[in-house]
Coordinates of C-alpha atoms and ligand atoms in Angstrom, one line a residue:
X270 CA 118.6 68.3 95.7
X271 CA 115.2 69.6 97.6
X272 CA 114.0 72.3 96.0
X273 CA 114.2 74.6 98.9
X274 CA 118.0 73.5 99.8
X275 CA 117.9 74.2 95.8
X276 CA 116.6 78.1 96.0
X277 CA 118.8 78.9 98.7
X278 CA 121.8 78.0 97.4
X279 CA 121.0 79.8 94.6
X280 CA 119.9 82.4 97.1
X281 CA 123.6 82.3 99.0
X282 CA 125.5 82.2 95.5
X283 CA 123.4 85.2 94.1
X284 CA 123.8 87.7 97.8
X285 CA 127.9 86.2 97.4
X286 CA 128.3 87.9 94.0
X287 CA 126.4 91.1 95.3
X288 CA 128.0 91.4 98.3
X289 CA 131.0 90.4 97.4
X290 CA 133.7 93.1 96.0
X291 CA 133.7 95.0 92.9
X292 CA 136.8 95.7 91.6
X293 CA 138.5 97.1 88.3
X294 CA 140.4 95.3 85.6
X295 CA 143.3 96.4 83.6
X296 CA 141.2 97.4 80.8
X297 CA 139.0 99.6 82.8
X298 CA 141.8 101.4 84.7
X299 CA 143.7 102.0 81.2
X300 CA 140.6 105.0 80.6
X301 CA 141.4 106.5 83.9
X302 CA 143.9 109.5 84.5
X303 CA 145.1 109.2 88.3
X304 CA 146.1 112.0 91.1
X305 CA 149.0 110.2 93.4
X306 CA 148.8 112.3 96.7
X307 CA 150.6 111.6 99.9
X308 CA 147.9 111.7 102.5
X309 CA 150.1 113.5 105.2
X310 CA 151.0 116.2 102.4
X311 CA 147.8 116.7 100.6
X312 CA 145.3 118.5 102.9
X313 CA 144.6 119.2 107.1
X314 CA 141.0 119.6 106.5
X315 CA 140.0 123.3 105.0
X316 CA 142.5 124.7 102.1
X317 CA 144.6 126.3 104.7
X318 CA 146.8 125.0 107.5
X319 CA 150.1 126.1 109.5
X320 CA 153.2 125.3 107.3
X321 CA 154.6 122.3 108.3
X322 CA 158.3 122.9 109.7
X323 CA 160.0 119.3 109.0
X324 CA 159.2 117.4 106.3
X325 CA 160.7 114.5 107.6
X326 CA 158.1 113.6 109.9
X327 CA 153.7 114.2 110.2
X328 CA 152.7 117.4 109.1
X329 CA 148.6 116.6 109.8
X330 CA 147.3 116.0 106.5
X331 CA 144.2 113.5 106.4
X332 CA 141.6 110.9 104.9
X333 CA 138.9 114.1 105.7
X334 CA 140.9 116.4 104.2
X335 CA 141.3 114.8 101.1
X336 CA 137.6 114.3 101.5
X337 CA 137.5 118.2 101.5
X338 CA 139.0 118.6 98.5
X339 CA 138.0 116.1 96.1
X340 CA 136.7 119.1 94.0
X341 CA 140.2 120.5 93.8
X342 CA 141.2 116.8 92.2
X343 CA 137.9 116.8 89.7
X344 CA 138.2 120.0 88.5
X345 CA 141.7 118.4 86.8
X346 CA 139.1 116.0 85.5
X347 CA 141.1 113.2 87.4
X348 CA 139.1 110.1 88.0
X349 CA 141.1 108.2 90.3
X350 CA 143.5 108.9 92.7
X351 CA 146.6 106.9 94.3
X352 CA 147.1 107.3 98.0
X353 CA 150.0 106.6 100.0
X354 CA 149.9 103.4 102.6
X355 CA 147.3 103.3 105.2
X356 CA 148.2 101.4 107.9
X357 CA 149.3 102.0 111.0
X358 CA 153.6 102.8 111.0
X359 CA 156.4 102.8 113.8
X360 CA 157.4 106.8 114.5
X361 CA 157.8 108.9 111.9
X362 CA 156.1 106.8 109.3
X363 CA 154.4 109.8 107.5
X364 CA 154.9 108.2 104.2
X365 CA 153.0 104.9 105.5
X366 CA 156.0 102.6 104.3
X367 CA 156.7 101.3 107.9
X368 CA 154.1 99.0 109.0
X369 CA 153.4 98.4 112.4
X370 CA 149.9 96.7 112.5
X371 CA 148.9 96.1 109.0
X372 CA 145.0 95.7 110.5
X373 CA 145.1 98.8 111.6
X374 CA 144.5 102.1 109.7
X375 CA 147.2 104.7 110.6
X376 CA 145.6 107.0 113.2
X377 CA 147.5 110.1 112.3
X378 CA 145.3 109.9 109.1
X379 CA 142.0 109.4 110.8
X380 CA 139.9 106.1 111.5
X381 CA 138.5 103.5 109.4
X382 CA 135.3 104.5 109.0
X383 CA 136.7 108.1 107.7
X384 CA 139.1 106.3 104.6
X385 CA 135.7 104.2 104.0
X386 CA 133.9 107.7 104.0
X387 CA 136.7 109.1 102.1
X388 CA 136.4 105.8 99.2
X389 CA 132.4 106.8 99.7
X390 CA 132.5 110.1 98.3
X391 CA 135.4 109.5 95.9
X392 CA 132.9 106.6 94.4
X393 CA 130.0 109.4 94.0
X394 CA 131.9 111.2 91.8
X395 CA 133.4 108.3 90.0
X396 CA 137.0 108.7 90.8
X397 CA 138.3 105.4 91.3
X398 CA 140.8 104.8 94.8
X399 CA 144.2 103.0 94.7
X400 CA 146.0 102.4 97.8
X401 CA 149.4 101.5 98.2
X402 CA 150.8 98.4 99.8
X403 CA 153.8 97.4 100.8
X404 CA 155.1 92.8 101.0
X405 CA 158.3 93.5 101.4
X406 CA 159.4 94.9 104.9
X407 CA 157.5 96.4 108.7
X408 CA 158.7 99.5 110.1
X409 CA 162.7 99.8 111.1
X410 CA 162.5 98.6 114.5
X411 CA 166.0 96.6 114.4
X412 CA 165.4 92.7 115.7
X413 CA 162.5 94.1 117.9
X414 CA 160.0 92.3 115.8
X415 CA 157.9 92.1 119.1
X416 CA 157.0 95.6 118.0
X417 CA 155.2 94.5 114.8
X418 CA 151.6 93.0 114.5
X419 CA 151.2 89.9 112.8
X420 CA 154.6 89.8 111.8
X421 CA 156.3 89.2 115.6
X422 CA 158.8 86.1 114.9
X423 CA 162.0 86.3 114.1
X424 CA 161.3 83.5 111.6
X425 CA 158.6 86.0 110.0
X426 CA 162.2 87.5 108.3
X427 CA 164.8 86.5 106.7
X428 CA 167.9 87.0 108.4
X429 CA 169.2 89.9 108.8
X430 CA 171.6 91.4 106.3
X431 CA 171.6 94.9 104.2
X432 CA 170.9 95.0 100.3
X433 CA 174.0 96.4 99.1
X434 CA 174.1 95.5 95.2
X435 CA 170.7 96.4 93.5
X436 CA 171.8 94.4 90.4
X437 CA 172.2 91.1 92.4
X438 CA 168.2 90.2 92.8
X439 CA 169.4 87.4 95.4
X440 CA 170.6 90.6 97.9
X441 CA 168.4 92.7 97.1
X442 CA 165.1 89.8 97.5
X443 CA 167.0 88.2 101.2
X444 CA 168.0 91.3 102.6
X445 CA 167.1 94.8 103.9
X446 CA 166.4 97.8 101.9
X447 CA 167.3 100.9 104.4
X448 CA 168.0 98.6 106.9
X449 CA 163.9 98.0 106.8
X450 CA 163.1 94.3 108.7
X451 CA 162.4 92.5 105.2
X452 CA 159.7 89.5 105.4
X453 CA 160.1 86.1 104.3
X454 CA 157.5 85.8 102.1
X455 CA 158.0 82.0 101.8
X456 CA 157.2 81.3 105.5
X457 CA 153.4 80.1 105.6
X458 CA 152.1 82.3 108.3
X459 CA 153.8 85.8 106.1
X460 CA 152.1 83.9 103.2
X461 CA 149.0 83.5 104.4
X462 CA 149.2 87.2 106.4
X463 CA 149.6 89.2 103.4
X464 CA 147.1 87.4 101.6
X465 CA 144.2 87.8 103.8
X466 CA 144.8 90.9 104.5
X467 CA 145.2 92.0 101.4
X468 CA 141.6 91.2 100.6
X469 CA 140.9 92.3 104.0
X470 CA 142.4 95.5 103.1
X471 CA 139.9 96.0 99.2
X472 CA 137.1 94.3 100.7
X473 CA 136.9 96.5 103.8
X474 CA 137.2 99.6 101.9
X475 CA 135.8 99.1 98.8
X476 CA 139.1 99.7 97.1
X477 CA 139.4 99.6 93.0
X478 CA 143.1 99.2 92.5
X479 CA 146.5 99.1 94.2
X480 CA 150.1 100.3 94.1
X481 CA 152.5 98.0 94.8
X482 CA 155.7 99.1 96.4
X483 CA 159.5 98.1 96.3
X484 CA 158.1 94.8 93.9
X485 CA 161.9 93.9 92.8
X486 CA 162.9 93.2 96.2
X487 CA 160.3 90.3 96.4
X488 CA 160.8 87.0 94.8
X489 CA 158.9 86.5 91.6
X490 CA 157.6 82.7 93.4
X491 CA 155.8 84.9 95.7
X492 CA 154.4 87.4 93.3
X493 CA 153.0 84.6 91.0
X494 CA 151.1 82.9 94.1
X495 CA 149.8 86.0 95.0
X496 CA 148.8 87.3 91.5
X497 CA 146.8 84.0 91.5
X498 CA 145.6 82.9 94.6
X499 CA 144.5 86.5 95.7
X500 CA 144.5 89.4 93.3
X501 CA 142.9 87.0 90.2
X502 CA 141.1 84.3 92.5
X503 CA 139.8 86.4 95.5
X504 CA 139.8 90.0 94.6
X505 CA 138.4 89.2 90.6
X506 CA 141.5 90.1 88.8
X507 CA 141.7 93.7 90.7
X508 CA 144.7 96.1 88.5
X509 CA 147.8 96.0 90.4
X510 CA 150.6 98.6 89.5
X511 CA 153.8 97.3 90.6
X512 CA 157.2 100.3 91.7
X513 CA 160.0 98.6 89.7
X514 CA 162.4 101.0 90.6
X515 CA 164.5 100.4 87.4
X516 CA 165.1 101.4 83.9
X517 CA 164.9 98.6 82.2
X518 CA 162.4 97.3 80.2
X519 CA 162.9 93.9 80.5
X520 CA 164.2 94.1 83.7
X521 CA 160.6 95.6 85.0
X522 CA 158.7 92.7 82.6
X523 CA 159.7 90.1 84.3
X524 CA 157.8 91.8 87.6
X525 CA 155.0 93.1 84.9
X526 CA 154.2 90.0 83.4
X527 CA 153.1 88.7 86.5
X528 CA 151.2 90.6 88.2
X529 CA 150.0 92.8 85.1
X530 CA 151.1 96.1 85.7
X531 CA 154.5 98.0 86.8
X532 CA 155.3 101.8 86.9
X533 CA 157.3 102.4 83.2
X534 CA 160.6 103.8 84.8
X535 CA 162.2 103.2 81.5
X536 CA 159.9 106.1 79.6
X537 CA 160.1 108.1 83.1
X538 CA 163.8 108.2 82.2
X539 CA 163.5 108.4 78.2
X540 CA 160.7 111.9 79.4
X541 CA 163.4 113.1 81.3
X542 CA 166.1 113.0 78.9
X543 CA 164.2 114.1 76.7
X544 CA 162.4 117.3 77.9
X545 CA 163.8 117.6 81.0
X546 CA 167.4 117.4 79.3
X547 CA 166.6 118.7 75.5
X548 CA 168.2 115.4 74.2
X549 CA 167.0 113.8 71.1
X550 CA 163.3 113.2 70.9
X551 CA 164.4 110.0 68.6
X552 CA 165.1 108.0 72.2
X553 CA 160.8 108.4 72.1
X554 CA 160.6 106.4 69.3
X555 CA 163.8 104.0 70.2
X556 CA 161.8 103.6 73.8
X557 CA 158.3 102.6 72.3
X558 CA 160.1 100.5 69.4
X559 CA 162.0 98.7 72.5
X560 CA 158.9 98.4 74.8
X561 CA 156.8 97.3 71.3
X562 CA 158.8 93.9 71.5
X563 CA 159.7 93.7 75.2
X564 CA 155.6 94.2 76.7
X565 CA 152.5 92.3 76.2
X566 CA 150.4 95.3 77.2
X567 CA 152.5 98.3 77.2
X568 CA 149.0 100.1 77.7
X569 CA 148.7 98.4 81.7
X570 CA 151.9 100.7 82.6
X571 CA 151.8 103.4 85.1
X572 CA 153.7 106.3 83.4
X573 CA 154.9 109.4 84.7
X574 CA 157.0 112.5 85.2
X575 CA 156.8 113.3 88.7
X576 CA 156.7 110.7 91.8
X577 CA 157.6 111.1 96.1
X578 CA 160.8 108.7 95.1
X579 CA 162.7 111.5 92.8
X580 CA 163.4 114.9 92.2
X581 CA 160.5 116.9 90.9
X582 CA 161.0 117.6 87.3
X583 CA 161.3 121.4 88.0
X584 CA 164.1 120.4 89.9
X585 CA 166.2 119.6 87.4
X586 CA 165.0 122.3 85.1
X587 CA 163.0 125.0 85.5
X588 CA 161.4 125.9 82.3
X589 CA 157.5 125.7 82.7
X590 CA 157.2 125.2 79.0
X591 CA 159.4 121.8 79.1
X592 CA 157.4 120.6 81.9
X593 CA 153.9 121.5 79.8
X594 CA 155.6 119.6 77.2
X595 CA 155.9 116.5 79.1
X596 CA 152.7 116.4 81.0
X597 CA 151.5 116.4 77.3
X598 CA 153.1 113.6 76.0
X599 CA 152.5 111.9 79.2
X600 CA 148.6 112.3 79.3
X601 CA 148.5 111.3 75.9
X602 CA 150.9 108.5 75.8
X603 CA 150.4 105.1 76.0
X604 CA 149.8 103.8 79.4
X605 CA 148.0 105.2 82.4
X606 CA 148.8 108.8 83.1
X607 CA 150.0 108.9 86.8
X608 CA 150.3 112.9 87.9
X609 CA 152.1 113.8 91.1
X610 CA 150.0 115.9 93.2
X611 CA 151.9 119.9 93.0
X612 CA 153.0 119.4 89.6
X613 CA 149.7 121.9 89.1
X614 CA 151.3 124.4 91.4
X615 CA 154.8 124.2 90.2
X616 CA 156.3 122.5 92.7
X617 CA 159.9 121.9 92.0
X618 CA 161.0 119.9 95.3
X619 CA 164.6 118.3 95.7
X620 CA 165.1 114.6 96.8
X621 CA 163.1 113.1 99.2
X622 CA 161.4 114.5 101.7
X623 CA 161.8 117.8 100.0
X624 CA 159.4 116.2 96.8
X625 CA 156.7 115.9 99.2
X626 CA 155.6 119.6 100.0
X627 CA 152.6 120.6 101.8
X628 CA 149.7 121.5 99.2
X629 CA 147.5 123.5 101.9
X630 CA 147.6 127.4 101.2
X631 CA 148.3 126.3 98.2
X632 CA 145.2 125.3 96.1
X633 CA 144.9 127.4 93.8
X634 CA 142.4 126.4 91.0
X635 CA 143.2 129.7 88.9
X636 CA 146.6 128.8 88.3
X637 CA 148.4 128.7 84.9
X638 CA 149.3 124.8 85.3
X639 CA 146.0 124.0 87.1
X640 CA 144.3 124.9 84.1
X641 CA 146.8 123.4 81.7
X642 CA 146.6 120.2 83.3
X643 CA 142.7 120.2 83.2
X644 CA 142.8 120.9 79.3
X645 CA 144.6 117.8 79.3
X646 CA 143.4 115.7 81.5
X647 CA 139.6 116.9 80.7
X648 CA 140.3 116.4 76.9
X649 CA 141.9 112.5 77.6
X650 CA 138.3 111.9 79.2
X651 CA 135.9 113.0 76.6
X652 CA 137.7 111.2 73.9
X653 CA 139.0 108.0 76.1
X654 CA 136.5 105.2 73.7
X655 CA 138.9 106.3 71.1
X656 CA 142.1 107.3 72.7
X657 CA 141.7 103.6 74.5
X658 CA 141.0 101.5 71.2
X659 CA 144.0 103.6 69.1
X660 CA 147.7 102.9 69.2
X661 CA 149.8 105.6 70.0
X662 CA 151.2 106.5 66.4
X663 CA 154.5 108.6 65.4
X664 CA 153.9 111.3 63.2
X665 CA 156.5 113.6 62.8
X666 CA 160.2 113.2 64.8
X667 CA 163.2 115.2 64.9
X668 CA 165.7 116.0 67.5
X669 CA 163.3 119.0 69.0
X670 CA 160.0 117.6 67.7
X671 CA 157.6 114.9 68.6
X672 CA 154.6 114.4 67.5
X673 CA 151.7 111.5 67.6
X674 CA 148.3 110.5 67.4
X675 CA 145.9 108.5 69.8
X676 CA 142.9 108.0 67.3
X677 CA 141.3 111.3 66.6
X678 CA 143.7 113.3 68.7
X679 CA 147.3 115.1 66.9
X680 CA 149.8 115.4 70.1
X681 CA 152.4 117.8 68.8
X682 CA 155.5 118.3 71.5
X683 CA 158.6 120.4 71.4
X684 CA 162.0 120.2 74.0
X685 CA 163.5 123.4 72.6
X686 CA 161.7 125.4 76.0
X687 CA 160.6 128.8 76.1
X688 CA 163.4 130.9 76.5
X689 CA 164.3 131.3 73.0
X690 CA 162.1 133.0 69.9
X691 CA 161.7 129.5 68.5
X692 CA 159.3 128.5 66.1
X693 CA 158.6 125.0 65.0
X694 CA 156.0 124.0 62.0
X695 CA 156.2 121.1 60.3
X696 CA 153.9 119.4 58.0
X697 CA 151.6 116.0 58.9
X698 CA 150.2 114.0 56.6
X699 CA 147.8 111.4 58.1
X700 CA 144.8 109.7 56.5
X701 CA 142.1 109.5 59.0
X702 CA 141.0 112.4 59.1
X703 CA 137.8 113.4 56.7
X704 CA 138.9 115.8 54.3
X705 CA 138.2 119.0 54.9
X706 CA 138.1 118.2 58.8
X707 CA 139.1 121.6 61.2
X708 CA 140.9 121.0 63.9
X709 CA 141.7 122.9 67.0
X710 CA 144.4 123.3 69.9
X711 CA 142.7 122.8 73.0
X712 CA 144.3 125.4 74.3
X713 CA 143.4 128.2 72.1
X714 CA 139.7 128.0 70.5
X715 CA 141.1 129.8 67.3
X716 CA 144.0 127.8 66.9
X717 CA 142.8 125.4 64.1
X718 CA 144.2 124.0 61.0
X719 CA 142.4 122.2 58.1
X720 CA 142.7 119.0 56.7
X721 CA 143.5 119.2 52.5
X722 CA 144.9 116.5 50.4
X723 CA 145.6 114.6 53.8
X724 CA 148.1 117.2 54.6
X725 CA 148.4 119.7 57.8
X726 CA 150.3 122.3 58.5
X727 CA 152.0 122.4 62.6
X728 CA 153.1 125.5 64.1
X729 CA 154.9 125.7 67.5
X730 CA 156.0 129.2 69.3
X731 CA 158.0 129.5 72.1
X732 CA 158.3 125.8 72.8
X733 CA 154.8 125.3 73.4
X734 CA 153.0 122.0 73.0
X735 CA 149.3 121.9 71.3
X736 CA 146.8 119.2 71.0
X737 CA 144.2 119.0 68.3
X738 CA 141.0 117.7 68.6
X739 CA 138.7 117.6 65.4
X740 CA 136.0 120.6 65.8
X741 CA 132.4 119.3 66.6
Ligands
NAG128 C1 162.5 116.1 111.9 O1 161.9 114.9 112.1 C2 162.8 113.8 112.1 C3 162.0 112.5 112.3 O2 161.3 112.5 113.5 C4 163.9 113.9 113.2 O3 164.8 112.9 113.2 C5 164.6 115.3 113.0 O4 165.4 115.5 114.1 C6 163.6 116.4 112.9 N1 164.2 117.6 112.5 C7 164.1 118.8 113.2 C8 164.9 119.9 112.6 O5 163.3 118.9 114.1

């Protein structure tokens, strides 16, 4: 080769790699703790707004108003956050799950260059952005499909037929979810469609991750061409989380092992029974032994308490002190932490749309659960090296007790609530600690208790839950 032709191909390979996008991996999303927001909920711009009358349909929130309140998000110490679906819907789409024109970014929200402003500042401040995406259906326009972008042939779907068994995976991958137009994913043109624009999508926007909705009704051909051609070849292995709407384990492996992450619905259920419904905090251990054998990388799951799908947690019981107890296990649990945005104002919404509240008039930063959730989320960050590199380990169970370590960190949780005088102690005995070490609650300064003979001594009042971190 000439030695010019020579330099500038090493000129075009070298601007390729700089130019080209720059997303996260698995491993370096499993030290982040992420926000999930609905863009039309979150914020209109300022803190205030004019309560929005029907939840059901737009009720103004935007990219710039997120933008407005990123501090709201940091001061959690979150460091990514999970927005709802961008592109452009039929009526009513205020949730983003009905496409219209999938190169288009949804104007109720604002333009392109305000999400790319939006992903701007977010990236100052190191909070990483995950959108969500959707393969498997357009908007519900009926057999109109002339309504839909890119997606305006009949053969573009398969025919049409509603998913009425969601333990037959034939139904529920061939035909509609909610009467939802569902794509054919093996016709070349969808194919190719849903590729391009998905890198379209992270390359334009600079996005580090994505959410990947209604995965089960997909077939698992599709996902494996995808995960390959696209998210490993052309998007550099970017972390996918995938919504397996289902709680089994094995059942959401078989999406998981593919594309390398899935929401754990299994432990969303095992939380719920757990503290939401004061059963035995034994299914904890029963869940992780399960999971042990069933996942590769348990640690590349999503977990949660709260999402836009199902009844807030608050809903289904009211006790602050068994929601505290949750968020708890769920920050310092294994997997990445996924909080729904109002779970730090106590919202306590029914079914969908009634999960999805407004936040504006509502940020308040001095509240109870704001600053719970920050001690947590705050105290994940500043020890995520060894949180990250440590196993999740079982240290004391009962029926009313659970309690673990992440590395350096003692989780102790409780399901007995607050509504009783109860109090809890038990005893730990756990090696790695130095002798002689003092550690706190970060919750209360003077709460500490000192390593001797291996042995510590818990305490629990009023079904709180503490975590200890050693004292510097
Ligand atoms: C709320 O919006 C939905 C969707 O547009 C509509 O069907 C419904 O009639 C509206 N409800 C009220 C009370 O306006």
């Amino acid at each position: 080769m000439h030695k010019f032709t020579a330099l500038l191909s090493l000129a075009l390979i070298l601007s390729v790699f700089i130019a080209g996008v720059n997303t996260a991996t698995k491993e370096e999303w499993k030290k982040r703790t992420i926000y999930q927001l609905l863009t039309d909920r979150f914020s209109v711009g300022g803190p205030n707004g004019h309560e929005c009358n029907n939840l059901s349909n737009y009720c103004g929130g935007t990219f710039n108003g997120i933008k407005s309140q990123l501090d709201y998000i940091q001061g959690m110490g979150f460091d990514a956050i999970w927005i709802s679906p961008v592109v452009e819907n039929t009526d009513g789409g205020y949730h983003g799950y009905w496409a219209k024109d999938i190169y288009k970014i949804n104007p109720r929200f604002g333009t392109e260059d305000d999400l790319r402003s939006l992903v701007d500042e977010c990236h100052k401040r190191d909070i990483w952005v995950m959108v969500d995406v959707v393969y498997n259906h357009v908007g519900p326009v009926d057999t109109d499909y002339n309504q839909i972008k890119d997606f305006n042939k009949p053969e573009h779907y398969h025919t049409k037929c509603q998913v009425t068994n969601f333990q037959d995976t034939g139904n529920m991958e061939y035909c509609r979810l909610s009467n939802l137009p569902d794509l054919n994913q093996n016709h070349p043109e969808v194919y190719k469609t849903l590729s391009d624009w998905t890198v379209w999508l992270v390359e334009k926007f600079n996005l580090d991750g994505l959410r990947i909705d209604t995965v089960a009704f997909v077939n698992r051909e599709f996902w494996s061409a995808l995960k390959k051609e696209t998210l490993e070849g052309r998007l550099k292995d970017i972390y996918v989380v995938g919504e397996v709407f289902d709680g089994r384990s094995d059942f959401i492996n078989q999406y998981g092992s593919i594309i390398g992450g899935v929401l754990n619905y299994p432990m969303y259920y095992t939380v719920q029974n757990v503290y939401g419904r004061s059963e035995s905090m034994y299914q904890i251990r029963a869940r992780m032994n399960e999971q042990d054998a069933v996942f590769s990388d348990a640690g590349a799951l999503g977990t949660f308490i709260d999402n836009h799908d199902n009844n807030r947690f608050l809903n289904i019981q009211s006790d602050w002190k068994l929601f505290m107890n949750a968020l708890t296990y769920t920050v310092f649990g294994r997997g990445i932490p996924i909080i729904y945005y109002g779970s730090e104002q106590l919202f306590n919404g029914a079914h969908d749309p009634f999960n999805r509240e407004t936040l504006w008039n509502k940020f308040n930063t001095k509240s109870e659960m704001y600053q719970f959730i920050s001690k947590l989320v705050k105290t994940r960050r500043n020890f995520i090296d060894n949180i990250a590199s440590s196993k999740q380990v079982e240290r004391y169970v009962n029926d009313k007790l659970y309690a673990f370590t992440r590395g350096q960190v003692f989780v102790a949780t409780t399901n007995v609530g607050s509504f009783r005088d109860q109090r809890m102690e038990f005893d730990v005995t756990y090696h790695d600690y130095a002798e002689g070490t003092t550690l706190c609650n970060i919750f209360f300064e003077n709460d500490c208790v000192q390593v001797q003979n291996n042995k510590f001594h818990i305490v629990l009042n009023y079904g709180e839950s503490k975590v200890f971190v050693p004292r510097k």
